[in-house]
Amino acid sequence: MALRCDLIIRDATLIDGTGAPRRRGDIGVKGDRIAAVGDLSAMSADREVMAEGRVVAPGFIDAHTHDDQAVLCGPACMLCRVSQGVTTVVIGNCGISIAPVPMAERPPAPMDGVCAPEWWIFDSFAAFADRLRTTPSSVNTVALIGHMSLRVGAMGRNDLDRPATDKEAERMRKMLAQSLAEGASGFSTGLFYPPSKHAPTDEVIAVAEALRGTGGLYVTHMRDEANGVLDSIEETLKIGAAVGAPVVISHHKCAQPENHGRSVETLPLIEKLSQSHSVAFDVYPYTASSTSLGVRKPRPDVPVMVTYSVPHPEMAGRMLKDIAAEWDVSLEAAAQRLMPGGGVFHNMAEEDVRRIMGNRLSMIGSDGGPLAKHPHPRLWGTFPRVLGHYCRELGIFDLETAVHKMTGRTADVFGLEGRGTLKEGGFADLVMFDAATVKDRATFTEPRQVADGILETWVNGQSVYTYEGGASDTPAGRLLQRAA
Ligand code: ZN
Ligand code: CU
């Protein structure tokens, strides 16, 4: 009996996400699943798409986002993701998560950059998961629980500049354990940031203890990505090993000019540690980072562009140095006046970005935050930039490897069963793109630009984006949880 599909994409170049070589073939979708892969000329479908040799791959998994609020705002908020072929986002990164701690007033930076004040309403992860189920996004969500959020819950908003007491750490551990039981996939920290840098390693281990035996991940924006980056890598692995949790180093980089080139030290260290413990890292394809103003002292050799400013919204998109000159104040004073606010910091070297991205342990994560008025271009450009610039133009890896770092590898690290590969019976999260033309169009001056060459994106079998028609309003996404 011939199988009838809802959708068949014919004559595609199939790149299956495992890193295996491409092959020509068809792919059939029924309901939310991939029904068949191969020569499907004997089958028919309600909708048939002629790929004419263009690539069909598993939908991209963004290993690192700050979409905690955006996933609750429905499909309309997700054009920046689905237009890149992204079908799953990991939220709750850098120690900041929208649940399980409600905030009555504006939380301290950098938390305030992730969710608007009126969105800090969830007093449990279950409440967040319920809301996501009631008003689904167009993409799937994997959620981490943030240490900074837990600290506010356990220690109060105004008393964070100290280590937690044992009792407070125990409260955090309980909140984390409950959230994991309710569907969260891991624990994140942002030990670099002022409210969390007062947390000693022991405090983090005490809280992370909730991960033991759950399969949940320890994910971290490390204490130091600059001079002390090697010590921070050791600390990260120490925490993961102490509680038996796989670790993910967030947006791995060697920050500040005096550390440029030091990926020749960091990568061998991570490789060495990976022999005895599961470790991965994400990376975005830019030499500029983005975070709150004021977390690092501004310096003349690290140009800063303002992404948003609460007291001076008109300054978004302008360079800090020009603003300081106009106000006739120091860089530091100008940054102070613009806060609360965010910036793009040009503080990395191209050679490090290439070396880190090219390493076998890397995965692609945008670190995009959708709230900024003038965001870092990584929000709209990350995945097409890796495919177009780093893969096709620079050739730092082949297309199969590029896709693997956005799909199969990421699904493996986060334990997402049935995602990240093109497999019969797997979920139909798919992207079709033109390998010859795919290219990011978002720039530092014009950051909100849809990419070229991403032709269609499907989530759980439903079309959520076409290049011609834009984002659909199909709420196809689900909450995904790490398989234990
Ligand atoms: Zn971060
Ligand atoms: Cu981040």
Short mmCIF file of C-alpha atoms and ligand atoms in Angstrom, two decimals:
data_model
loop_
_atom_site.label_atom_id
_atom_site.label_comp_id
_atom_site.label_asym_id
_atom_site.label_seq_id
_atom_site.Cartn_x
_atom_site.Cartn_y
_atom_site.Cartn_z
CA MET A 1 0.00 0.00 0.00
CA ALA A 2 1.48 3.31 -1.03
CA LEU A 3 1.96 5.69 1.85
CA ARG A 4 0.40 9.07 1.46
CA CYS A 5 2.23 11.97 3.08
CA ASP A 6 1.17 15.45 4.06
CA LEU A 7 4.31 16.86 2.47
CA ILE A 8 7.00 15.52 0.17
CA ILE A 9 10.09 17.57 -0.67
CA ARG A 10 11.50 16.09 -3.87
CA ASP A 11 14.93 16.05 -5.44
CA ALA A 12 16.73 17.63 -2.49
CA THR A 13 20.35 17.52 -1.46
CA LEU A 14 19.88 15.85 1.91
CA ILE A 15 22.38 16.80 4.62
CA ASP A 16 21.31 14.67 7.54
CA GLY A 17 22.90 16.48 10.49
CA THR A 18 25.22 13.64 11.52
CA GLY A 19 28.14 15.00 9.50
CA ALA A 20 27.68 12.25 6.88
CA PRO A 21 28.12 13.17 3.20
CA ARG A 22 25.16 14.70 1.37
CA ARG A 23 22.99 12.59 -0.90
CA ARG A 24 20.25 13.31 -3.39
CA GLY A 25 16.75 12.22 -2.42
CA ASP A 26 13.23 12.97 -1.27
CA ILE A 27 11.81 13.41 2.17
CA GLY A 28 8.22 12.72 3.23
CA VAL A 29 6.42 14.20 6.22
CA LYS A 30 3.25 12.91 7.89
CA GLY A 31 1.87 14.77 10.89
CA ASP A 32 4.78 15.96 12.98
CA ARG A 33 7.17 13.23 11.83
CA ILE A 34 9.50 12.35 9.00
CA ALA A 35 7.67 9.43 7.37
CA ALA A 36 10.25 8.45 4.78
CA VAL A 37 13.63 9.46 3.36
CA GLY A 38 15.05 8.29 0.00
CA ASP A 39 13.45 7.69 -3.37
CA LEU A 40 9.77 8.47 -2.81
CA SER A 41 8.69 8.51 -6.46
CA ALA A 42 6.00 5.91 -5.67
CA MET A 43 4.43 8.13 -3.01
CA SER A 44 2.25 11.18 -3.23
CA ALA A 45 1.42 13.99 -0.84
CA ASP A 46 -1.05 16.80 -0.28
CA ARG A 47 1.76 19.28 -0.84
CA GLU A 48 4.80 18.60 -2.99
CA VAL A 49 7.82 20.89 -2.99
CA MET A 50 10.39 20.65 -5.78
CA ALA A 51 13.74 21.35 -4.14
CA GLU A 52 15.68 21.10 -7.41
CA GLY A 53 18.89 20.20 -5.67
CA ARG A 54 18.70 22.71 -2.88
CA VAL A 55 19.67 21.54 0.59
CA VAL A 56 17.20 20.07 3.04
CA ALA A 57 18.63 19.67 6.53
CA PRO A 58 17.31 19.26 10.07
CA GLY A 59 16.07 22.58 11.46
CA PHE A 60 18.80 24.48 13.25
CA ILE A 61 19.03 24.38 17.02
CA ASP A 62 20.20 27.67 18.51
CA ALA A 63 22.31 26.45 21.44
CA HIS A 64 22.33 29.82 23.18
CA THR A 65 19.59 32.45 23.19
CA HIS A 66 17.91 34.91 25.50
CA ASP A 67 14.45 34.30 24.07
CA ASP A 68 12.82 33.72 27.48
CA GLN A 69 10.24 36.44 26.85
CA ALA A 70 10.12 36.10 23.06
CA VAL A 71 8.93 32.46 23.09
CA LEU A 72 5.85 33.61 25.03
CA CYS A 73 4.92 36.30 22.51
CA GLY A 74 3.72 33.90 19.80
CA PRO A 75 5.00 33.24 16.28
CA ALA A 76 5.09 36.96 15.42
CA CYS A 77 8.15 37.43 17.66
CA MET A 78 10.15 34.70 15.97
CA LEU A 79 10.84 36.00 12.46
CA CYS A 80 14.46 36.57 13.51
CA ARG A 81 14.77 32.84 14.27
CA VAL A 82 12.68 31.05 11.64
CA SER A 83 14.13 33.23 8.85
CA GLN A 84 17.52 31.68 9.70
CA GLY A 85 16.14 28.12 9.63
CA VAL A 86 16.13 27.89 13.43
CA THR A 87 13.49 25.49 14.76
CA THR A 88 14.59 25.13 18.41
CA VAL A 89 15.99 27.70 20.84
CA VAL A 90 17.72 27.11 24.17
CA ILE A 91 16.63 29.77 26.66
CA GLY A 92 17.68 30.62 30.23
CA ASN A 93 21.34 31.22 29.44
CA CYS A 94 24.07 33.20 31.23
CA GLY A 95 22.44 32.64 34.63
CA ILE A 96 19.23 34.45 33.68
CA SER A 97 15.87 32.68 33.36
CA ILE A 98 12.32 34.00 33.34
CA ALA A 99 11.29 31.27 35.86
CA PRO A 100 10.97 30.23 38.69
CA VAL A 101 11.42 33.58 40.49
CA PRO A 102 8.95 36.45 39.98
CA MET A 103 10.37 40.00 40.21
CA ALA A 104 8.21 42.75 41.64
CA GLU A 105 10.58 45.51 40.46
CA ARG A 106 13.05 45.89 37.64
CA PRO A 107 15.79 43.30 38.33
CA PRO A 108 19.48 44.26 38.33
CA ALA A 109 21.52 44.26 35.09
CA PRO A 110 22.02 42.13 33.08
CA MET A 111 18.70 40.45 33.99
CA ASP A 112 16.75 43.53 32.95
CA GLY A 113 18.02 43.11 29.39
CA VAL A 114 16.40 39.69 28.98
CA CYS A 115 12.78 40.31 30.02
CA ALA A 116 10.79 43.51 30.31
CA PRO A 117 9.67 44.30 33.89
CA GLU A 118 6.09 43.10 33.33
CA TRP A 119 7.23 39.62 32.25
CA TRP A 120 8.84 38.49 35.51
CA ILE A 121 5.62 36.84 36.66
CA PHE A 122 6.39 33.11 36.95
CA ASP A 123 6.73 31.68 40.44
CA SER A 124 7.50 28.16 39.17
CA PHE A 125 8.86 26.56 36.04
CA ALA A 126 5.54 24.72 35.74
CA ALA A 127 3.73 28.08 35.49
CA PHE A 128 6.05 29.12 32.65
CA ALA A 129 5.59 25.75 30.90
CA ASP A 130 1.80 26.11 31.19
CA ARG A 131 1.91 29.55 29.64
CA LEU A 132 4.09 28.26 26.79
CA ARG A 133 1.59 25.45 26.22
CA THR A 134 -1.33 27.92 26.14
CA THR A 135 0.38 30.38 23.79
CA PRO A 136 2.99 28.36 21.90
CA SER A 137 5.76 29.86 19.84
CA SER A 138 6.57 28.86 16.28
CA VAL A 139 9.81 27.24 17.49
CA ASN A 140 10.60 24.57 20.07
CA THR A 141 12.05 25.62 23.42
CA VAL A 142 14.67 24.01 25.63
CA ALA A 143 14.87 25.77 28.99
CA LEU A 144 17.68 26.23 31.48
CA ILE A 145 17.28 27.63 34.99
CA GLY A 146 19.49 30.62 35.79
CA HIS A 147 21.60 30.98 38.92
CA MET A 148 21.11 34.77 39.00
CA SER A 149 17.34 34.33 39.01
CA LEU A 150 17.57 31.74 41.81
CA ARG A 151 19.83 34.07 43.80
CA VAL A 152 17.22 36.84 43.69
CA GLY A 153 14.67 34.29 44.90
CA ALA A 154 16.83 33.02 47.74
CA MET A 155 18.70 36.17 48.81
CA GLY A 156 16.49 39.06 47.77
CA ARG A 157 16.99 41.65 45.11
CA ASN A 158 19.21 44.02 47.08
CA ASP A 159 21.60 41.71 48.90
CA LEU A 160 23.42 39.87 46.14
CA ASP A 161 26.99 41.15 46.54
CA ARG A 162 28.09 38.32 48.79
CA PRO A 163 28.28 34.51 48.82
CA ALA A 164 25.01 32.75 49.60
CA THR A 165 24.71 31.16 53.02
CA ASP A 166 24.34 27.38 53.17
CA LYS A 167 20.64 27.83 53.81
CA GLU A 168 20.23 30.09 50.78
CA ALA A 169 22.19 27.69 48.56
CA GLU A 170 19.91 24.91 49.75
CA ARG A 171 16.84 26.98 48.81
CA MET A 172 18.31 27.50 45.35
CA ARG A 173 19.08 23.79 45.00
CA LYS A 174 15.45 22.95 45.86
CA MET A 175 14.07 25.48 43.35
CA LEU A 176 16.37 24.05 40.69
CA ALA A 177 15.42 20.45 41.52
CA GLN A 178 11.73 21.29 41.29
CA SER A 179 12.19 23.11 37.99
CA LEU A 180 14.08 20.14 36.51
CA ALA A 181 11.23 17.87 37.62
CA GLU A 182 8.79 20.24 35.88
CA GLY A 183 10.57 20.19 32.53
CA ALA A 184 13.71 22.32 32.62
CA SER A 185 16.82 20.80 31.03
CA GLY A 186 19.69 22.22 33.05
CA PHE A 187 21.29 24.95 35.12
CA SER A 188 23.09 28.06 33.84
CA THR A 189 25.38 30.55 35.53
CA GLY A 190 26.72 33.98 34.62
CA LEU A 191 29.61 34.20 37.07
CA PHE A 192 31.15 37.08 35.12
CA TYR A 193 28.33 39.42 36.05
CA PRO A 194 28.42 41.70 39.10
CA PRO A 195 25.45 40.16 40.92
CA SER A 196 26.86 36.64 40.53
CA LYS A 197 30.60 37.10 40.67
CA HIS A 198 30.36 37.07 44.46
CA ALA A 199 29.29 33.43 44.29
CA PRO A 200 32.25 31.17 45.07
CA THR A 201 32.71 27.85 43.29
CA ASP A 202 31.35 26.03 46.34
CA GLU A 203 28.05 27.88 46.17
CA VAL A 204 27.63 26.91 42.51
CA ILE A 205 28.43 23.27 43.28
CA ALA A 206 25.93 23.24 46.15
CA VAL A 207 23.14 24.48 43.86
CA ALA A 208 24.22 22.37 40.87
CA GLU A 209 23.93 19.30 43.11
CA ALA A 210 20.27 19.20 41.92
CA LEU A 211 21.57 18.09 38.50
CA ARG A 212 23.03 14.84 39.81
CA GLY A 213 21.37 11.82 38.24
CA THR A 214 18.96 13.90 36.13
CA GLY A 215 21.07 14.14 32.96
CA GLY A 216 20.66 17.93 33.24
CA LEU A 217 23.45 20.15 31.94
CA TYR A 218 25.67 22.69 33.61
CA VAL A 219 25.93 25.66 31.21
CA THR A 220 28.02 28.71 31.98
CA HIS A 221 28.97 32.20 30.96
CA MET A 222 32.28 31.80 32.74
CA ARG A 223 33.69 33.99 35.48
CA ASP A 224 36.41 35.29 33.19
CA GLU A 225 36.66 35.15 29.39
CA ALA A 226 39.70 37.43 29.37
CA ASN A 227 42.96 37.18 31.34
CA GLY A 228 41.67 34.40 33.60
CA VAL A 229 40.02 32.31 30.90
CA LEU A 230 42.10 29.17 31.61
CA ASP A 231 41.25 29.24 35.33
CA SER A 232 37.60 29.69 34.42
CA ILE A 233 37.65 26.63 32.16
CA GLU A 234 39.12 24.63 35.06
CA GLU A 235 36.45 25.96 37.42
CA THR A 236 33.69 25.03 34.96
CA LEU A 237 34.91 21.47 34.64
CA LYS A 238 35.38 21.21 38.40
CA ILE A 239 31.72 22.14 38.93
CA GLY A 240 30.47 19.71 36.29
CA ALA A 241 32.61 16.89 37.63
CA ALA A 242 31.59 17.55 41.25
CA VAL A 243 27.92 16.90 40.45
CA GLY A 244 28.29 14.50 37.51
CA ALA A 245 26.75 16.88 34.97
CA PRO A 246 27.84 17.39 31.35
CA VAL A 247 29.09 20.95 30.82
CA VAL A 248 28.60 23.57 28.13
CA ILE A 249 30.86 26.61 28.00
CA SER A 250 28.78 29.48 26.63
CA HIS A 251 29.95 31.69 23.74
CA HIS A 252 33.57 30.62 24.08
CA LYS A 253 35.92 33.49 23.32
CA CYS A 254 39.22 35.11 24.26
CA ALA A 255 38.09 38.61 25.18
CA GLN A 256 40.03 41.89 25.23
CA PRO A 257 42.98 42.75 22.95
CA GLU A 258 45.67 41.40 25.30
CA ASN A 259 44.11 37.92 25.05
CA HIS A 260 43.76 37.75 21.29
CA GLY A 261 45.19 34.53 19.91
CA ARG A 262 44.86 32.63 23.16
CA SER A 263 42.47 30.05 21.73
CA VAL A 264 45.70 28.12 21.07
CA GLU A 265 45.76 27.70 24.86
CA THR A 266 42.04 27.36 25.65
CA LEU A 267 41.14 24.76 23.03
CA PRO A 268 43.88 22.26 23.96
CA LEU A 269 42.87 22.62 27.62
CA ILE A 270 39.20 21.95 26.80
CA GLU A 271 40.20 19.02 24.56
CA LYS A 272 42.29 17.56 27.37
CA LEU A 273 39.48 17.92 29.92
CA SER A 274 37.00 16.43 27.42
CA GLN A 275 38.81 13.10 27.68
CA SER A 276 37.46 12.56 31.18
CA HIS A 277 34.25 14.65 31.16
CA SER A 278 31.53 15.53 28.68
CA VAL A 279 32.13 19.10 27.50
CA ALA A 280 30.91 21.25 24.63
CA PHE A 281 30.89 24.95 23.84
CA ASP A 282 28.85 27.26 21.71
CA VAL A 283 30.19 30.09 19.58
CA TYR A 284 28.74 32.87 17.43
CA PRO A 285 30.30 34.03 14.15
CA TYR A 286 31.29 37.59 15.08
CA THR A 287 34.27 39.35 16.69
CA ALA A 288 31.99 41.53 18.82
CA SER A 289 30.10 40.55 21.96
CA SER A 290 27.02 42.20 23.42
CA THR A 291 25.86 42.71 26.97
CA SER A 292 24.93 45.36 29.53
CA LEU A 293 26.85 48.60 29.60
CA GLY A 294 28.87 48.98 32.73
CA VAL A 295 29.82 45.36 33.37
CA ARG A 296 33.29 46.08 31.97
CA LYS A 297 35.16 49.37 32.20
CA PRO A 298 35.08 50.94 28.73
CA ARG A 299 38.49 51.39 27.10
CA PRO A 300 39.60 53.21 23.97
CA ASP A 301 40.87 50.06 22.20
CA VAL A 302 37.49 48.27 22.49
CA PRO A 303 34.92 50.20 20.42
CA VAL A 304 31.39 50.10 21.88
CA MET A 305 28.10 50.64 20.08
CA VAL A 306 25.00 51.31 22.20
CA THR A 307 22.22 48.73 21.65
CA TYR A 308 19.68 50.35 23.98
CA SER A 309 19.51 52.88 26.77
CA VAL A 310 16.56 53.38 29.08
CA PRO A 311 17.33 57.05 29.90
CA HIS A 312 18.59 57.85 26.37
CA PRO A 313 16.74 55.66 23.87
CA GLU A 314 17.82 58.03 21.06
CA MET A 315 21.43 56.88 21.47
CA ALA A 316 20.76 53.29 20.34
CA GLY A 317 22.96 52.47 17.35
CA ARG A 318 25.57 55.16 18.13
CA MET A 319 29.18 54.70 19.22
CA LEU A 320 29.96 55.32 22.89
CA LYS A 321 33.04 57.36 21.94
CA ASP A 322 30.94 59.79 19.86
CA ILE A 323 28.38 60.15 22.63
CA ALA A 324 31.15 60.80 25.19
CA ALA A 325 32.66 63.45 22.89
CA GLU A 326 29.27 65.09 22.36
CA TRP A 327 28.62 65.20 26.12
CA ASP A 328 32.25 66.12 26.77
CA VAL A 329 32.68 63.39 29.41
CA SER A 330 34.85 60.26 29.77
CA LEU A 331 33.83 56.94 28.20
CA GLU A 332 33.04 55.64 31.66
CA ALA A 333 30.87 58.63 32.58
CA ALA A 334 28.99 58.34 29.28
CA ALA A 335 28.34 54.63 29.90
CA GLN A 336 27.10 55.47 33.42
CA ARG A 337 24.66 58.04 32.08
CA LEU A 338 23.31 55.60 29.48
CA MET A 339 22.53 52.86 32.03
CA PRO A 340 20.40 50.82 32.27
CA GLY A 341 21.50 50.00 28.76
CA GLY A 342 23.36 47.60 26.52
CA GLY A 343 26.26 47.66 24.10
CA VAL A 344 28.10 45.80 21.36
CA PHE A 345 31.77 45.39 22.31
CA HIS A 346 34.34 44.82 19.57
CA ASN A 347 36.67 42.80 21.77
CA MET A 348 37.64 39.59 19.91
CA ALA A 349 40.08 38.49 17.20
CA GLU A 350 38.98 36.91 13.94
CA GLU A 351 41.64 34.17 14.24
CA ASP A 352 40.12 33.03 17.55
CA VAL A 353 36.57 33.02 16.19
CA ARG A 354 37.67 30.81 13.29
CA ARG A 355 39.73 28.47 15.44
CA ILE A 356 36.99 28.09 18.07
CA MET A 357 34.25 27.57 15.48
CA GLY A 358 36.38 25.03 13.60
CA ASN A 359 37.06 22.92 16.69
CA ARG A 360 35.27 19.56 16.77
CA LEU A 361 33.61 20.36 20.13
CA SER A 362 31.87 23.55 18.98
CA MET A 363 28.21 24.14 18.28
CA ILE A 364 26.56 27.27 16.92
CA GLY A 365 24.62 29.54 19.27
CA SER A 366 23.61 33.10 18.51
CA ASP A 367 23.50 34.55 22.04
CA GLY A 368 20.86 36.78 20.50
CA GLY A 369 18.63 38.86 22.72
CA PRO A 370 15.54 40.19 20.98
CA LEU A 371 14.78 43.09 23.34
CA ALA A 372 17.47 45.58 22.33
CA LYS A 373 16.32 48.52 20.24
CA HIS A 374 19.39 48.21 18.01
CA PRO A 375 20.50 44.59 18.51
CA HIS A 376 23.79 42.84 17.70
CA PRO A 377 23.43 41.42 14.15
CA ARG A 378 23.89 37.89 15.53
CA LEU A 379 20.18 37.93 16.43
CA TRP A 380 19.19 37.82 12.73
CA GLY A 381 22.37 36.59 11.08
CA THR A 382 24.19 33.86 12.99
CA PHE A 383 23.23 30.67 11.13
CA PRO A 384 23.29 32.03 7.55
CA ARG A 385 26.58 33.75 8.36
CA VAL A 386 28.19 30.47 9.37
CA LEU A 387 26.81 28.77 6.22
CA GLY A 388 27.59 31.62 3.83
CA HIS A 389 30.66 33.40 5.15
CA TYR A 390 32.53 30.86 7.27
CA CYS A 391 31.64 27.69 5.34
CA ARG A 392 31.20 28.72 1.68
CA GLU A 393 33.43 31.81 1.45
CA LEU A 394 36.21 30.99 3.93
CA GLY A 395 35.97 27.20 3.80
CA ILE A 396 36.80 26.65 7.47
CA PHE A 397 34.75 23.44 7.29
CA ASP A 398 32.56 21.62 4.78
CA LEU A 399 28.80 22.10 4.64
CA GLU A 400 28.10 18.76 6.31
CA THR A 401 30.19 19.82 9.31
CA ALA A 402 28.58 23.26 9.45
CA VAL A 403 25.12 21.70 9.50
CA HIS A 404 26.21 19.13 12.11
CA LYS A 405 27.30 21.95 14.46
CA MET A 406 23.80 23.47 14.14
CA THR A 407 21.80 20.25 14.41
CA GLY A 408 23.02 16.74 15.28
CA ARG A 409 25.79 17.80 17.61
CA THR A 410 23.56 20.25 19.45
CA ALA A 411 20.73 17.71 19.79
CA ASP A 412 23.25 15.23 21.19
CA VAL A 413 24.62 17.69 23.74
CA PHE A 414 21.15 18.75 24.90
CA GLY A 415 19.74 15.20 24.74
CA LEU A 416 16.93 16.07 22.31
CA GLU A 417 15.56 12.76 21.18
CA GLY A 418 14.26 12.57 17.61
CA ARG A 419 15.70 16.01 16.74
CA GLY A 420 18.78 17.18 14.91
CA THR A 421 18.97 14.47 12.23
CA LEU A 422 16.96 13.47 9.15
CA LYS A 423 15.66 10.10 10.19
CA GLU A 424 12.50 8.15 9.51
CA GLY A 425 10.32 8.46 12.60
CA GLY A 426 12.11 11.58 13.81
CA PHE A 427 10.38 14.92 14.24
CA ALA A 428 9.95 16.95 11.07
CA ASP A 429 11.94 20.04 12.05
CA LEU A 430 13.39 21.00 8.67
CA VAL A 431 15.02 23.80 6.72
CA MET A 432 15.45 24.15 2.97
CA PHE A 433 18.21 26.49 1.84
CA ASP A 434 20.26 27.35 -1.21
CA ALA A 435 23.90 26.51 -0.41
CA ALA A 436 25.13 28.73 -3.23
CA THR A 437 23.40 31.91 -2.06
CA VAL A 438 22.70 31.58 1.66
CA LYS A 439 24.02 34.71 3.34
CA ASP A 440 23.37 36.89 6.36
CA ARG A 441 22.20 40.43 5.60
CA ALA A 442 22.08 41.75 9.15
CA THR A 443 24.92 44.19 9.87
CA PHE A 444 26.01 46.30 12.82
CA THR A 445 24.34 49.33 11.24
CA GLU A 446 21.28 47.49 9.86
CA PRO A 447 20.81 44.58 12.27
CA ARG A 448 17.19 43.61 11.56
CA GLN A 449 17.55 41.98 8.15
CA VAL A 450 16.16 38.68 6.96
CA ALA A 451 18.88 36.42 5.48
CA ASP A 452 19.12 35.44 1.84
CA GLY A 453 18.89 31.83 0.72
CA ILE A 454 16.84 30.37 3.58
CA LEU A 455 13.81 29.25 1.58
CA GLU A 456 11.48 27.48 4.00
CA THR A 457 11.43 26.31 7.61
CA TRP A 458 9.20 23.63 9.13
CA VAL A 459 8.65 22.92 12.84
CA ASN A 460 7.01 19.64 13.87
CA GLY A 461 5.86 19.18 10.28
CA GLN A 462 4.31 22.63 9.89
CA SER A 463 5.63 25.40 7.69
CA VAL A 464 6.56 28.41 9.83
CA TYR A 465 8.50 30.50 7.31
CA THR A 466 8.95 30.99 3.60
CA TYR A 467 11.35 33.44 1.98
CA GLU A 468 8.53 34.76 -0.18
CA GLY A 469 5.80 34.91 2.44
CA GLY A 470 7.68 35.57 5.69
CA ALA A 471 6.75 34.05 9.04
CA SER A 472 3.44 32.19 9.33
CA ASP A 473 1.36 32.51 12.47
CA THR A 474 1.51 28.76 13.12
CA PRO A 475 2.22 28.02 16.78
CA ALA A 476 4.05 24.78 15.94
CA GLY A 477 6.62 24.83 18.74
CA ARG A 478 6.77 22.73 21.90
CA LEU A 479 8.69 22.62 25.14
CA LEU A 480 11.42 19.99 24.79
CA GLN A 481 13.04 18.28 27.69
CA ARG A 482 16.31 16.47 27.84
CA ALA A 483 15.86 12.71 27.72
CA ALA A 484 17.11 11.41 31.08
ZN ZN B 1 26.66 35.30 28.29
CU CU B 2 24.11 34.78 26.72
#
